[in-house]
Amino acid sequence: MRELRKTVCNRDCPDACSIVAHVEDGKVLQLGGDPRHPVTHNFLCWRTNNFLPLQYSPGRLTSPLLRGKPVSWDEALDFAAAQLSRIRAESGPAAIFNYRSGGSLGALKHLTDYFFSEFGPVTVKSGDICSGAGDEAQLIDFGEEDANDIFDLLNSRNIILWGKNVVVSSPHTVPVLKDAVRGGARMMLIDPVWHKSAKLCDLHLQPRPAGDFALAMAVARALFERGWTDPTAGDYCDHLPQFRALAFSRTDWCEEADVTPDLALEIARRLHEGPTAILVGWGLARRLNGGATVRALDALGAISGNLGVPGGGVSYYFRRRKTFDFSFIQKRAPRTILEPLFGPQLLGASDPPVRAVWITAGNPVAMLPESATVDRALRSREFVCVVDAWMTDTARAATLVLPTSTLLESDDLLGAYGHHWVGVSQPVVPPPDGVKSDLEILQLLGERLGVDVLRGSARQWKERILRRDAGLSLAQLEEQGPQRHALAPKVLFADRKFATKTGRVNLLTSAPSATTLSADYPLFLMALSTDKAQSSQWSQELEGPMVVTVHPLAAQGIPDGAPAQLRSAIASMPVRVRHDERQRRDVAILPKGGHLKDGRCANLLSRARATDIGGGGALYDEGVRLEPARSD
Ligand SMILES: Nc1nc2c(c(=O)[nH]1)N[C@H]1C(S)=C(S)[C@@H](COP(=O)(O)OP(=O)(O)OC[C@H]3O[C@@H](n4cnc5c(=O)[nH]c(N)nc54)[C@H](O)[C@@H]3O)O[C@H]1N2
Ligand SMILES: Nc1nc2c(c(=O)[nH]1)N[C@H]1C(S)=C(S)[C@@H](COP(=O)(O)OP(=O)(O)OC[C@H]3O[C@@H](n4cnc5c(=O)[nH]c(N)nc54)[C@H](O)[C@@H]3O)O[C@H]1N2
Ligand SMILES: [Mo]
């Protein structure tokens, strides 16, 4: 008999959907969106609708693998325990690196950090490849990083999608945006790349990649010149005169941004005719000047009077961990490795060198820049353990691979970074024989290492982590599905009190240097989210080389559909060229998440570089060029 079972999607996505699984005889036959969740809104994205081929793929790992050979769990865990304790005894715990990424956003994944903090404390990552720069920017400016309620967009007169592809990356914001537009809001997209989200907007500006800081300064200047700033801005902003002076320090901002002055003026006009919500995409912060760029957008929202009002806000992340209490996890790592510099720093670490790496919910070989260096760094360690459900590029570089559960088997607690609903995931089917959850794995490892802090069931951990003042109980989440929590006001900073030291917005006062590419590599490599994959997790087998999308005049005479090589200063890879006249002439667009094993990994081409602040990845500032296909 077919049964409907609900869970919450744990993927690294703003939407954290409530999933309805159709289960028959212990097998999931179909997935759909929960009609009762106001944000999930009865539908799932393509990649999760199509998750079942991955769930039931013959490539699913069901046995631990030691140097590529299946072994029993006892053998695997005895081996892991022996390696970890030997290396700790010989070199100290700093020689062990606990690397965890966002393969599952479940709150219980933090227990890996708890475990290694108690076993060590060991080396951990710093920064954040995804959002480090933007997070830091908002914390510096506002002292707090969160957003107005998602449905507050219905109060906006203008909405600016600033470097944000909602159709692909946050599809559940789209119905809300459509409702807002139906209700009379005007929406514009500012993105160097043409993508489907442009169709939702009445205006699409395509600035030069990395040109947004300059564009924001042009807009600020226009706001000041026209007298369109909030007359009370000086009451709630620090450094207003210095910020004004910065905006007036140049007259050629528009040239740098490659946007005409009338379009900069149009942005200023829409900010002035508020309430205007700026939805800041994660992409534009993944640049050398990414932190400064987000700070500039924060400043635009502030001086134009759009903070603390319904329909306004400069939203980057919804604070997804707000309802979780992780205070029991001591932050006392002896050393950190900056996530975007994973490969070079792992190779370079000394005193002690990193001898062992434990990898949870991440595929750094495919997803971190300079993939070949990441691969080499891992392969040259004494002991690398990867906990994953599939044989990824990173698992291939490991000594030991431990098979774990998928999102349909997950037993966890989830916040969201695109709205304020909290939910629980509950297994809709049990994991296959031979598969253990991250929690079980660490509990069994802990028994061998004398670290027993993870005692307890998943449910007990959920109880412990969920904050009492969140305005919802675990039982309620289990019975009724995801609920909006009580710790986020509908309008952030409603009294224009900010969480900075002075209680005021901290406006930026200086400009970053401009990003330029060399004439040898004139195209910005932009490897972006695709609807067909979650980072490196693809539901379909890919065939042939990756498709690179360029303007026909950027194709070096290579015809549409033809094979070619895409080359950067450090590597090259085969591609198939697709012409698209809607794109700028200085971008080369690839899907992110291709696998190194298959020669499809964009990160092979990118150098490991960090953003100006916050330890983000400067992922889209690598220059590349197209060359004719190699004949070999
Ligand atoms: N289908 C799918 N959904 C996903 C993911 C996925 O892999 N697949 N990944 C998830 C993850 S990990 C995250 S963090 C989120 C967000 O995932 P992201 O891919 O970060 O999503 P966006 O915010 O849409 O940001 C990308 C946009 O930023 C733009 N951009 C890049 N550089 C610049 C610039 O200099 N200026 C401007 N104005 N724009 C720029 C790009 O052109 C692109 O349209 O989505 C999640 N959702
Ligand atoms: N060139 C380029 N590079 C990028 C980006 C880009 O836009 N361009 N985007 C960046 C961004 S935004 C991000 S967030 C990162 C993402 O980088 P990663 O977080 O490394 O992304 P995934 O490929 O999703 O890898 C997560 C792994 O976790 C595994 N996993 C899933 N569930 C579980 C679980 O419950 N337990 C365990 N142990 N494993 C699990 C999955 O099978 C998968 O192999 O990549 C970054 N890299
Ligand atoms: Mo991300």
XYZ file of C-alpha atoms and ligand atoms in Angstrom:
727
model
C 0.000 0.000 0.000
C 1.235 3.450 -0.846
C 1.955 5.639 2.144
C 2.804 9.331 2.296
C 5.663 10.233 4.602
C 7.031 13.682 5.216
C 10.535 14.931 5.820
C 12.511 18.122 5.340
C 15.140 18.503 2.644
C 18.596 18.842 4.168
C 20.395 20.031 1.034
C 22.499 23.153 0.915
C 19.738 25.350 -0.418
C 17.895 28.364 0.966
C 14.519 26.676 0.615
C 14.663 23.746 3.129
C 11.506 22.241 1.636
C 8.980 20.026 3.277
C 9.030 16.865 1.152
C 6.209 14.384 0.701
C 7.549 10.928 -0.144
C 5.318 8.258 -1.660
C 6.523 4.991 -0.149
C 5.458 1.465 -1.080
C 6.993 -1.764 0.258
C 9.891 0.147 1.788
C 10.755 1.881 -1.458
C 10.295 5.539 -2.322
C 8.444 5.801 -5.614
C 7.928 9.507 -5.939
C 8.729 12.797 -4.259
C 6.677 15.953 -4.117
C 6.368 19.246 -2.275
C 4.246 19.650 0.843
C 1.153 21.762 0.163
C 0.997 22.691 3.872
C 4.361 24.447 3.953
C 3.747 28.042 2.862
C 7.180 28.376 1.268
C 7.482 24.899 -0.272
C 4.157 25.681 -1.839
C 3.346 22.248 -3.192
C 6.380 21.800 -5.461
C 9.997 20.683 -5.367
C 12.923 21.821 -7.486
C 14.065 19.715 -10.430
C 17.060 18.268 -8.634
C 15.135 17.007 -5.630
C 12.135 15.854 -7.665
C 14.737 13.801 -9.506
C 16.656 12.574 -6.478
C 15.468 8.958 -6.684
C 17.957 7.905 -9.381
C 20.690 8.976 -6.953
C 19.033 7.363 -3.934
C 18.784 4.036 -5.766
C 21.873 4.389 -7.929
C 24.106 1.354 -8.259
C 26.904 3.707 -7.230
C 25.457 4.062 -3.729
C 28.071 2.994 -1.171
C 26.931 0.242 1.178
C 30.207 -0.951 2.618
C 33.225 0.805 4.097
C 36.152 0.870 1.674
C 39.715 0.695 2.899
C 42.129 1.676 0.128
C 39.337 0.885 -2.308
C 38.533 -2.604 -0.917
C 35.303 -3.408 0.964
C 35.880 -4.140 4.667
C 33.593 -4.685 7.652
C 32.532 -1.773 9.843
C 34.586 -3.176 12.723
C 37.684 -3.313 10.589
C 37.064 0.161 9.196
C 36.427 1.793 12.564
C 39.291 -0.031 14.297
C 41.558 1.198 11.529
C 40.278 4.780 11.773
C 40.613 4.786 15.565
C 44.139 3.425 15.402
C 45.216 6.051 12.852
C 43.673 8.949 14.716
C 45.062 7.974 18.105
C 48.527 7.236 16.721
C 48.722 10.566 14.920
C 47.398 12.444 17.954
C 49.958 10.722 20.195
C 52.854 11.361 17.836
C 52.124 14.900 16.602
C 49.335 16.282 18.769
C 45.717 16.800 17.735
C 46.568 19.765 15.484
C 47.904 17.175 12.995
C 44.277 16.099 12.426
C 41.964 18.271 10.312
C 38.192 18.007 10.690
C 36.692 19.339 7.459
C 32.926 19.608 7.259
C 30.946 21.218 4.454
C 27.263 21.650 3.631
C 26.288 18.319 2.012
C 23.607 18.166 4.687
C 22.597 21.280 6.593
C 21.208 19.265 9.492
C 21.958 20.748 12.904
C 23.215 17.372 14.121
C 26.111 17.566 11.676
C 27.660 19.987 14.159
C 28.152 16.969 16.407
C 31.127 16.070 14.223
C 32.710 19.335 15.365
C 31.793 18.507 18.970
C 33.375 15.085 18.671
C 36.643 16.395 17.229
C 36.782 19.281 19.637
C 36.620 16.767 22.506
C 38.990 14.280 20.866
C 41.410 17.118 20.075
C 40.818 19.942 19.797
C 41.954 19.466 16.212
C 42.567 21.763 13.245
C 39.340 23.063 11.683
C 38.428 25.246 8.736
C 38.026 29.001 8.917
C 36.138 31.228 6.528
C 33.373 29.884 4.324
C 33.753 29.117 0.641
C 30.119 29.912 0.001
C 29.223 33.032 1.922
C 32.226 34.082 4.005
C 32.596 37.549 2.506
C 28.920 38.481 2.570
C 28.412 37.153 6.089
C 31.309 39.189 7.376
C 30.165 42.297 5.486
C 26.719 42.211 7.075
C 28.100 41.516 10.523
C 30.460 44.492 10.210
C 27.694 46.797 8.981
C 24.688 45.679 11.009
C 26.167 43.463 13.740
C 23.561 40.839 12.812
C 22.823 38.891 9.674
C 19.218 38.033 8.985
C 16.366 39.193 6.768
C 12.811 40.462 6.789
C 10.217 37.709 6.580
C 10.076 36.225 3.082
C 6.428 37.273 2.663
C 7.327 40.838 3.584
C 8.361 41.108 -0.088
C 4.652 41.573 -0.728
C 5.041 45.005 0.902
C 7.794 46.063 -1.512
C 7.231 48.646 -4.185
C 10.544 47.757 -5.784
C 12.647 44.633 -5.599
C 16.250 44.419 -6.746
C 17.704 40.962 -7.386
C 21.337 41.927 -7.103
C 23.395 39.025 -8.494
C 20.780 36.429 -7.744
C 19.399 33.637 -9.845
C 16.250 32.782 -7.924
C 14.874 30.500 -10.626
C 17.807 28.121 -10.188
C 19.082 28.660 -6.649
C 16.036 29.590 -4.584
C 13.053 28.488 -6.647
C 10.673 28.812 -3.722
C 11.225 32.545 -3.549
C 9.865 32.784 -7.099
C 6.128 32.415 -6.275
C 6.474 35.141 -3.631
C 8.237 37.418 -6.113
C 5.583 36.738 -8.738
C 2.869 37.630 -6.228
C 4.713 40.840 -5.380
C 4.936 41.777 -9.066
C 1.277 40.893 -9.569
C 0.543 43.225 -6.673
C 2.330 46.076 -8.443
C 5.978 45.791 -7.397
C 8.640 46.428 -10.004
C 11.567 44.047 -10.051
C 14.993 44.414 -11.622
C 17.925 42.064 -11.961
C 21.537 43.222 -11.762
C 23.697 40.373 -12.998
C 26.441 40.220 -15.630
C 24.980 36.885 -16.726
C 21.683 36.508 -18.538
C 19.609 33.770 -16.923
C 15.960 32.847 -16.602
C 15.389 35.062 -13.570
C 15.690 38.017 -15.984
C 12.287 37.020 -17.375
C 10.666 37.811 -14.031
C 11.977 41.378 -14.173
C 11.091 44.516 -16.103
C 14.751 45.505 -16.275
C 17.999 43.543 -16.443
C 21.302 45.404 -16.040
C 24.457 43.533 -16.972
C 27.369 45.246 -15.254
C 30.938 44.150 -15.714
C 31.657 41.168 -13.469
C 33.085 42.501 -10.197
C 31.871 45.966 -11.203
C 29.097 46.147 -8.610
C 31.082 48.102 -6.072
C 31.609 50.844 -8.640
C 27.972 50.640 -9.679
C 26.844 50.986 -6.053
C 29.043 54.059 -5.682
C 27.516 55.587 -8.803
C 24.072 54.947 -7.322
C 25.093 56.411 -3.952
C 26.402 59.500 -5.666
C 23.130 59.900 -7.554
C 21.152 59.523 -4.315
C 23.207 62.264 -2.648
C 23.138 64.557 -5.693
C 19.373 64.339 -6.062
C 18.684 64.704 -2.374
C 17.175 61.220 -2.385
C 18.814 60.052 0.820
C 16.832 59.568 3.994
C 16.951 62.877 5.894
C 17.400 60.992 9.168
C 20.190 58.711 7.869
C 22.738 60.570 9.990
C 20.827 59.445 13.097
C 21.275 55.740 12.458
C 24.439 55.586 10.311
C 28.037 56.057 11.389
C 30.512 57.622 8.936
C 27.883 59.193 6.687
C 30.159 62.122 5.647
C 33.038 59.746 4.866
C 30.752 57.487 2.855
C 29.447 60.496 0.959
C 33.027 61.604 0.255
C 33.820 58.115 -1.036
C 30.884 58.224 -3.436
C 32.001 61.681 -4.647
C 35.675 60.700 -4.912
C 35.269 59.672 -8.545
C 33.171 60.609 -11.516
C 33.895 57.483 -13.556
C 32.170 54.830 -11.432
C 29.756 54.010 -14.251
C 32.600 53.444 -16.674
C 34.230 51.007 -14.286
C 30.931 49.204 -13.848
C 30.235 49.318 -17.599
C 26.735 50.640 -16.976
C 25.293 53.814 -18.458
C 24.628 56.682 -16.007
C 20.901 56.623 -16.757
C 20.700 53.036 -15.519
C 22.570 53.875 -12.317
C 20.098 56.716 -11.898
C 17.220 54.281 -12.406
C 18.508 52.132 -9.526
C 18.753 55.259 -7.371
C 15.221 56.257 -8.336
C 13.829 52.868 -7.380
C 15.659 52.942 -4.056
C 14.215 56.372 -3.422
C 10.727 55.296 -4.413
C 10.760 52.709 -1.682
C 10.055 50.568 0.036
C 12.728 48.712 -1.898
C 14.074 45.286 -0.975
C 17.577 44.454 -2.147
C 17.985 40.682 -2.340
C 21.731 40.186 -2.437
C 22.819 37.040 -4.258
C 25.577 34.905 -2.918
C 27.421 34.986 -6.216
C 28.560 38.556 -6.312
C 30.287 38.174 -2.961
C 32.449 35.318 -4.268
C 34.982 37.750 -5.624
C 38.187 39.399 -4.512
C 36.167 42.534 -3.700
C 33.066 40.606 -2.571
C 33.004 41.845 1.012
C 33.329 45.478 -0.024
C 30.595 44.966 -2.610
C 28.080 43.638 -0.093
C 29.056 46.452 2.280
C 28.295 48.934 -0.509
C 24.826 47.408 -1.011
C 24.223 47.542 2.752
C 25.080 51.232 2.584
C 22.678 51.858 -0.306
C 19.831 50.292 1.662
C 20.766 52.350 4.707
C 21.144 55.818 3.180
C 18.045 55.454 1.020
C 15.934 54.733 4.111
C 15.107 51.159 3.188
C 16.285 49.470 6.372
C 13.883 48.657 9.170
C 10.798 49.217 7.042
C 8.230 46.735 5.713
C 9.050 45.925 2.088
C 12.695 46.996 2.502
C 15.906 45.425 3.757
C 19.205 44.300 2.309
C 18.810 40.551 2.628
C 21.670 38.154 2.190
C 21.170 35.206 4.506
C 18.268 34.293 6.713
C 19.946 33.272 9.948
C 19.435 29.573 9.701
C 20.995 28.558 12.995
C 19.159 31.132 15.093
C 17.005 28.558 16.862
C 19.877 26.186 17.620
C 22.037 26.158 20.696
C 25.552 24.897 20.012
C 27.102 26.508 23.067
C 28.226 23.091 24.321
C 30.704 22.892 21.426
C 33.917 24.560 22.554
C 35.599 26.673 19.900
C 39.206 26.083 20.786
C 40.922 24.820 17.646
C 44.700 25.034 17.829
C 44.883 25.987 14.164
C 42.664 26.747 11.188
C 42.872 26.136 7.443
C 41.195 28.827 5.366
C 38.549 26.990 3.342
C 39.219 28.642 -0.053
C 42.937 27.900 0.380
C 42.327 24.276 1.414
C 44.809 22.722 -1.056
C 47.782 25.070 -0.673
C 47.371 25.436 3.105
C 47.056 21.706 3.670
C 50.260 21.167 1.721
C 52.019 24.032 3.467
C 50.951 23.402 7.074
C 53.884 22.598 9.334
C 54.597 22.305 12.995
C 52.875 19.880 12.936
C 52.008 19.072 9.341
C 48.430 17.919 8.796
C 48.740 14.135 8.728
C 45.066 13.113 8.838
C 41.868 14.625 7.411
C 38.302 13.647 8.348
C 35.795 14.828 5.741
C 32.068 15.058 6.425
C 29.393 16.198 3.949
C 31.848 17.781 1.557
C 33.507 17.166 -1.766
C 36.446 19.572 -1.633
C 38.272 18.079 -4.630
C 35.398 18.986 -6.935
C 34.075 22.053 -5.143
C 37.087 23.985 -3.882
C 39.300 25.988 -6.224
C 42.530 24.512 -7.524
C 41.094 21.018 -7.563
C 44.348 19.389 -8.630
C 46.103 20.868 -5.589
C 43.291 19.766 -3.268
C 43.511 16.270 -4.737
C 47.300 16.172 -4.359
C 47.115 17.551 -0.820
C 44.692 14.800 0.218
C 46.519 12.003 -1.561
C 49.751 12.939 0.174
C 48.299 12.671 3.732
C 48.794 9.522 5.805
C 45.127 9.075 6.583
C 42.061 10.590 4.940
C 38.576 9.422 5.868
C 35.591 10.532 3.792
C 32.055 9.968 5.041
C 29.699 10.098 2.058
C 26.970 8.152 0.297
C 28.699 8.034 -3.096
C 32.164 7.626 -4.559
C 33.031 11.280 -5.099
C 36.272 12.778 -6.400
C 37.212 13.344 -2.752
C 36.313 9.795 -1.705
C 38.640 8.603 -4.464
C 41.507 10.444 -2.802
C 40.755 8.883 0.607
C 42.316 6.033 2.537
C 38.994 5.107 4.073
C 35.444 5.753 2.848
C 32.473 5.266 5.191
C 28.994 4.979 3.640
C 26.345 7.202 5.128
C 22.671 8.070 4.842
C 21.009 10.333 2.272
C 18.485 13.106 2.644
C 15.611 10.586 2.563
C 17.162 8.694 5.481
C 18.156 11.756 7.458
C 17.095 12.180 11.111
C 17.841 15.787 11.926
C 16.797 19.337 12.683
C 16.817 22.003 9.972
C 16.714 25.752 9.693
C 16.700 27.546 6.360
C 18.694 30.359 4.821
C 15.861 31.535 2.588
C 13.021 31.804 5.120
C 12.350 31.467 8.839
C 10.713 28.020 9.047
C 12.311 25.288 11.138
C 11.622 21.601 10.635
C 12.766 18.082 11.350
C 13.891 15.474 8.901
C 12.789 11.931 9.639
C 13.796 8.863 7.628
C 11.072 8.091 5.086
C 12.859 4.795 4.474
C 15.626 3.168 6.501
C 19.141 3.322 5.066
C 20.255 0.204 3.181
C 22.139 -2.475 5.082
C 25.721 -1.486 5.603
C 25.014 2.250 5.843
C 25.265 4.282 9.052
C 24.416 7.865 9.892
C 27.167 10.345 10.748
C 26.023 10.227 14.368
C 26.217 6.432 14.570
C 29.643 6.451 12.962
C 31.020 8.916 15.472
C 29.415 7.100 18.392
C 31.110 3.852 17.317
C 34.399 5.625 16.719
C 34.044 7.330 20.108
C 33.710 3.964 21.837
C 37.085 3.035 20.412
C 38.705 6.350 21.262
C 37.247 6.889 24.722
C 35.198 9.907 23.582
C 31.666 9.303 24.773
C 30.186 12.802 24.488
C 27.816 11.815 21.655
C 25.742 9.372 23.681
C 22.019 9.590 22.952
C 19.581 9.194 20.099
C 19.158 11.611 17.219
C 15.910 12.725 18.817
C 17.592 13.448 22.136
C 20.143 15.573 20.326
C 17.394 17.468 18.545
C 15.821 18.203 21.930
C 19.128 19.401 23.277
C 19.946 21.637 20.297
C 16.545 23.272 19.724
C 16.407 26.488 21.719
C 13.652 26.655 24.322
C 12.766 30.204 23.330
C 12.325 29.368 19.621
C 8.551 29.388 20.017
C 8.116 25.816 18.831
C 8.661 22.364 20.261
C 10.156 19.267 18.755
C 6.894 17.353 19.160
C 5.115 20.123 17.288
C 7.623 19.971 14.416
C 7.245 16.201 14.249
C 3.480 16.259 14.254
C 2.695 19.409 12.322
C 5.715 19.821 10.062
C 7.892 22.932 9.745
C 6.899 26.048 11.714
C 7.964 29.656 11.573
C 10.142 30.337 14.562
C 9.644 33.210 16.963
C 13.152 34.635 17.106
C 12.999 36.553 13.834
C 10.835 39.669 13.620
C 8.872 40.152 10.403
C 10.831 43.351 9.802
C 14.485 43.309 10.745
C 15.862 46.368 12.582
C 12.329 47.777 12.791
C 13.324 50.424 15.312
C 16.497 51.224 13.336
C 18.553 49.857 16.188
C 21.418 47.788 14.914
C 23.500 45.178 16.673
C 26.787 47.016 16.125
C 28.744 48.527 19.025
C 27.283 51.984 18.437
C 23.814 50.652 17.628
C 24.086 52.340 14.224
C 24.884 51.132 10.717
C 28.609 51.033 10.113
C 28.949 52.586 6.637
C 32.056 51.680 4.703
C 34.598 54.392 4.037
C 37.073 53.042 1.493
C 37.062 51.372 -1.899
C 38.670 48.065 -2.874
C 40.986 47.976 -5.857
C 39.347 47.183 -9.181
C 39.516 43.611 -10.462
C 40.978 43.317 -13.938
C 41.808 40.359 -16.144
C 44.929 40.054 -18.285
C 44.561 40.261 -22.053
C 45.742 36.627 -22.264
C 42.745 35.381 -20.315
C 39.999 37.883 -21.082
C 36.879 35.991 -19.939
C 35.655 35.784 -16.348
C 35.147 32.092 -15.602
C 31.748 31.828 -13.976
C 30.899 28.283 -12.892
C 27.397 28.735 -11.533
C 24.600 26.694 -9.997
C 22.540 24.643 -12.414
C 19.028 23.362 -11.835
C 20.272 19.874 -12.703
C 22.604 19.427 -9.723
C 23.168 20.206 -6.093
C 26.797 21.330 -6.210
C 28.614 18.107 -7.219
C 25.560 15.846 -6.809
C 24.007 15.199 -10.218
C 20.862 13.170 -10.714
C 21.795 12.311 -14.269
C 24.928 10.916 -15.801
C 26.572 13.633 -17.864
C 27.774 12.867 -21.326
C 30.549 14.566 -23.235
C 32.455 17.633 -22.162
C 30.967 20.477 -20.127
C 29.141 23.125 -22.126
C 30.609 26.602 -21.884
C 28.290 29.462 -22.775
C 29.809 32.582 -24.328
C 28.780 35.515 -26.478
C 29.393 34.618 -30.155
C 32.026 37.374 -30.353
C 33.896 35.869 -27.418
C 34.104 32.450 -29.054
C 37.369 33.035 -30.944
C 35.720 31.912 -34.135
C 34.741 28.557 -32.673
C 31.266 27.738 -33.993
C 28.226 27.079 -31.843
C 28.213 23.448 -30.734
C 31.877 22.837 -31.557
C 34.407 21.316 -29.182
C 37.147 23.549 -27.747
C 39.621 23.881 -24.882
C 39.026 26.289 -22.029
C 42.327 27.477 -20.603
C 43.292 29.438 -17.510
C 46.741 30.353 -16.202
C 46.931 27.009 -14.364
C 45.101 24.367 -16.404
C 42.837 23.628 -19.336
C 39.843 21.408 -19.951
C 37.843 20.239 -22.955
C 34.483 21.928 -23.433
C 31.709 22.250 -25.968
C 30.928 25.829 -26.952
C 27.450 27.271 -26.876
C 26.816 30.719 -28.316
C 24.413 33.026 -26.533
C 23.980 36.589 -27.706
C 22.389 37.606 -24.417
C 25.677 37.234 -22.573
C 28.407 39.810 -22.091
C 31.577 39.407 -24.119
C 33.778 38.989 -21.055
C 32.210 35.938 -19.403
C 32.530 32.185 -19.904
C 29.706 30.395 -18.108
C 29.958 26.786 -16.954
C 27.816 24.751 -14.591
C 29.425 24.323 -11.166
C 29.972 20.903 -9.669
C 31.444 18.908 -12.566
C 33.604 15.978 -11.558
C 37.392 16.000 -11.801
C 37.471 12.307 -12.675
C 35.535 13.033 -15.867
C 37.474 16.168 -16.808
C 34.447 18.356 -16.149
C 35.565 20.240 -13.075
C 35.619 24.044 -13.416
C 37.642 24.311 -10.220
C 40.565 22.704 -11.984
C 40.994 26.050 -13.745
C 40.638 28.393 -10.746
C 43.400 29.471 -8.438
C 42.777 29.231 -4.717
C 42.147 32.793 -3.604
C 40.201 34.293 -0.735
C 37.853 37.261 -0.685
C 38.809 40.609 0.857
C 37.118 39.766 4.183
C 35.470 36.763 5.797
C 37.516 34.022 4.132
C 35.131 33.444 1.237
C 36.190 31.946 -2.067
C 37.053 34.348 -4.898
C 35.542 31.798 -7.229
C 34.535 33.929 -10.212
C 37.621 36.111 -10.713
C 39.680 33.644 -12.714
C 40.434 34.653 -16.297
C 40.109 32.051 -19.059
C 40.269 31.910 -22.848
C 38.859 29.611 -25.500
C 41.183 27.737 -27.813
C 40.489 25.349 -30.670
C 40.007 21.741 -29.585
C 43.143 19.690 -29.313
C 43.409 17.108 -32.040
C 44.855 14.368 -29.756
N 19.788 24.020 -8.359
C 20.693 24.384 -7.456
N 20.342 25.194 -6.450
C 21.268 25.561 -5.545
C 22.598 25.129 -5.615
C 22.932 24.262 -6.675
O 24.078 23.808 -6.799
N 21.960 23.919 -7.579
N 23.506 25.558 -4.716
C 23.044 26.053 -3.465
C 24.055 26.844 -2.779
S 25.434 26.037 -2.246
C 23.902 28.155 -2.519
S 25.079 28.976 -1.635
C 22.724 28.909 -2.961
C 23.095 30.117 -3.747
O 23.617 29.702 -4.909
P 24.292 30.667 -5.927
O 24.681 29.927 -7.115
O 25.306 31.461 -5.231
O 23.078 31.512 -6.313
P 22.816 32.950 -6.653
O 22.574 33.782 -5.497
O 21.768 32.821 -7.653
O 24.214 33.532 -7.227
C 24.702 33.316 -8.416
C 24.476 34.564 -9.277
O 25.475 35.565 -8.957
C 25.838 36.189 -10.140
N 27.113 36.897 -10.035
C 28.354 36.394 -10.023
N 29.255 37.382 -10.014
C 28.576 38.542 -10.009
C 28.959 39.914 -10.002
O 30.130 40.264 -9.996
N 27.947 40.815 -9.989
C 26.642 40.474 -9.976
N 25.746 41.428 -9.949
N 26.268 39.196 -10.007
C 27.220 38.237 -10.015
C 25.893 35.041 -11.114
O 25.879 35.480 -12.430
C 24.680 34.218 -10.724
O 23.571 34.533 -11.495
O 21.896 28.152 -3.795
C 21.734 26.813 -3.514
N 20.854 26.351 -4.546
N 33.595 26.975 -9.220
C 32.704 27.019 -8.228
N 32.946 26.342 -7.098
C 32.049 26.374 -6.082
C 30.857 27.113 -6.198
C 30.635 27.844 -7.388
O 29.625 28.543 -7.534
N 31.575 27.760 -8.387
N 29.952 27.132 -5.160
C 30.507 26.994 -3.842
C 29.459 26.815 -2.841
S 28.281 28.020 -2.783
C 29.419 25.789 -1.983
S 28.285 25.795 -0.711
C 30.371 24.689 -2.082
C 29.703 23.322 -1.896
O 30.651 22.364 -1.747
P 30.311 20.980 -1.016
O 29.604 21.220 0.262
O 31.561 20.204 -0.976
O 29.210 20.428 -2.019
P 28.633 19.055 -2.476
O 29.090 18.735 -3.822
O 27.187 19.164 -2.331
O 29.274 17.998 -1.491
C 28.660 17.609 -0.398
C 28.877 16.111 -0.210
O 28.177 15.762 0.968
C 27.586 14.503 0.793
N 26.489 14.341 1.763
C 25.175 14.601 1.605
N 24.488 14.325 2.737
C 25.398 13.897 3.647
C 25.300 13.469 5.010
O 24.257 13.454 5.636
N 26.470 13.108 5.613
C 27.666 13.117 4.973
N 28.749 12.736 5.636
N 27.760 13.485 3.664
C 26.657 13.890 3.036
C 27.160 14.517 -0.651
O 26.994 13.205 -1.134
C 28.284 15.285 -1.340
O 29.256 14.435 -1.893
O 30.989 24.687 -3.362
C 31.576 25.911 -3.716
N 32.306 25.714 -4.934
Mo 26.774 27.542 -1.115
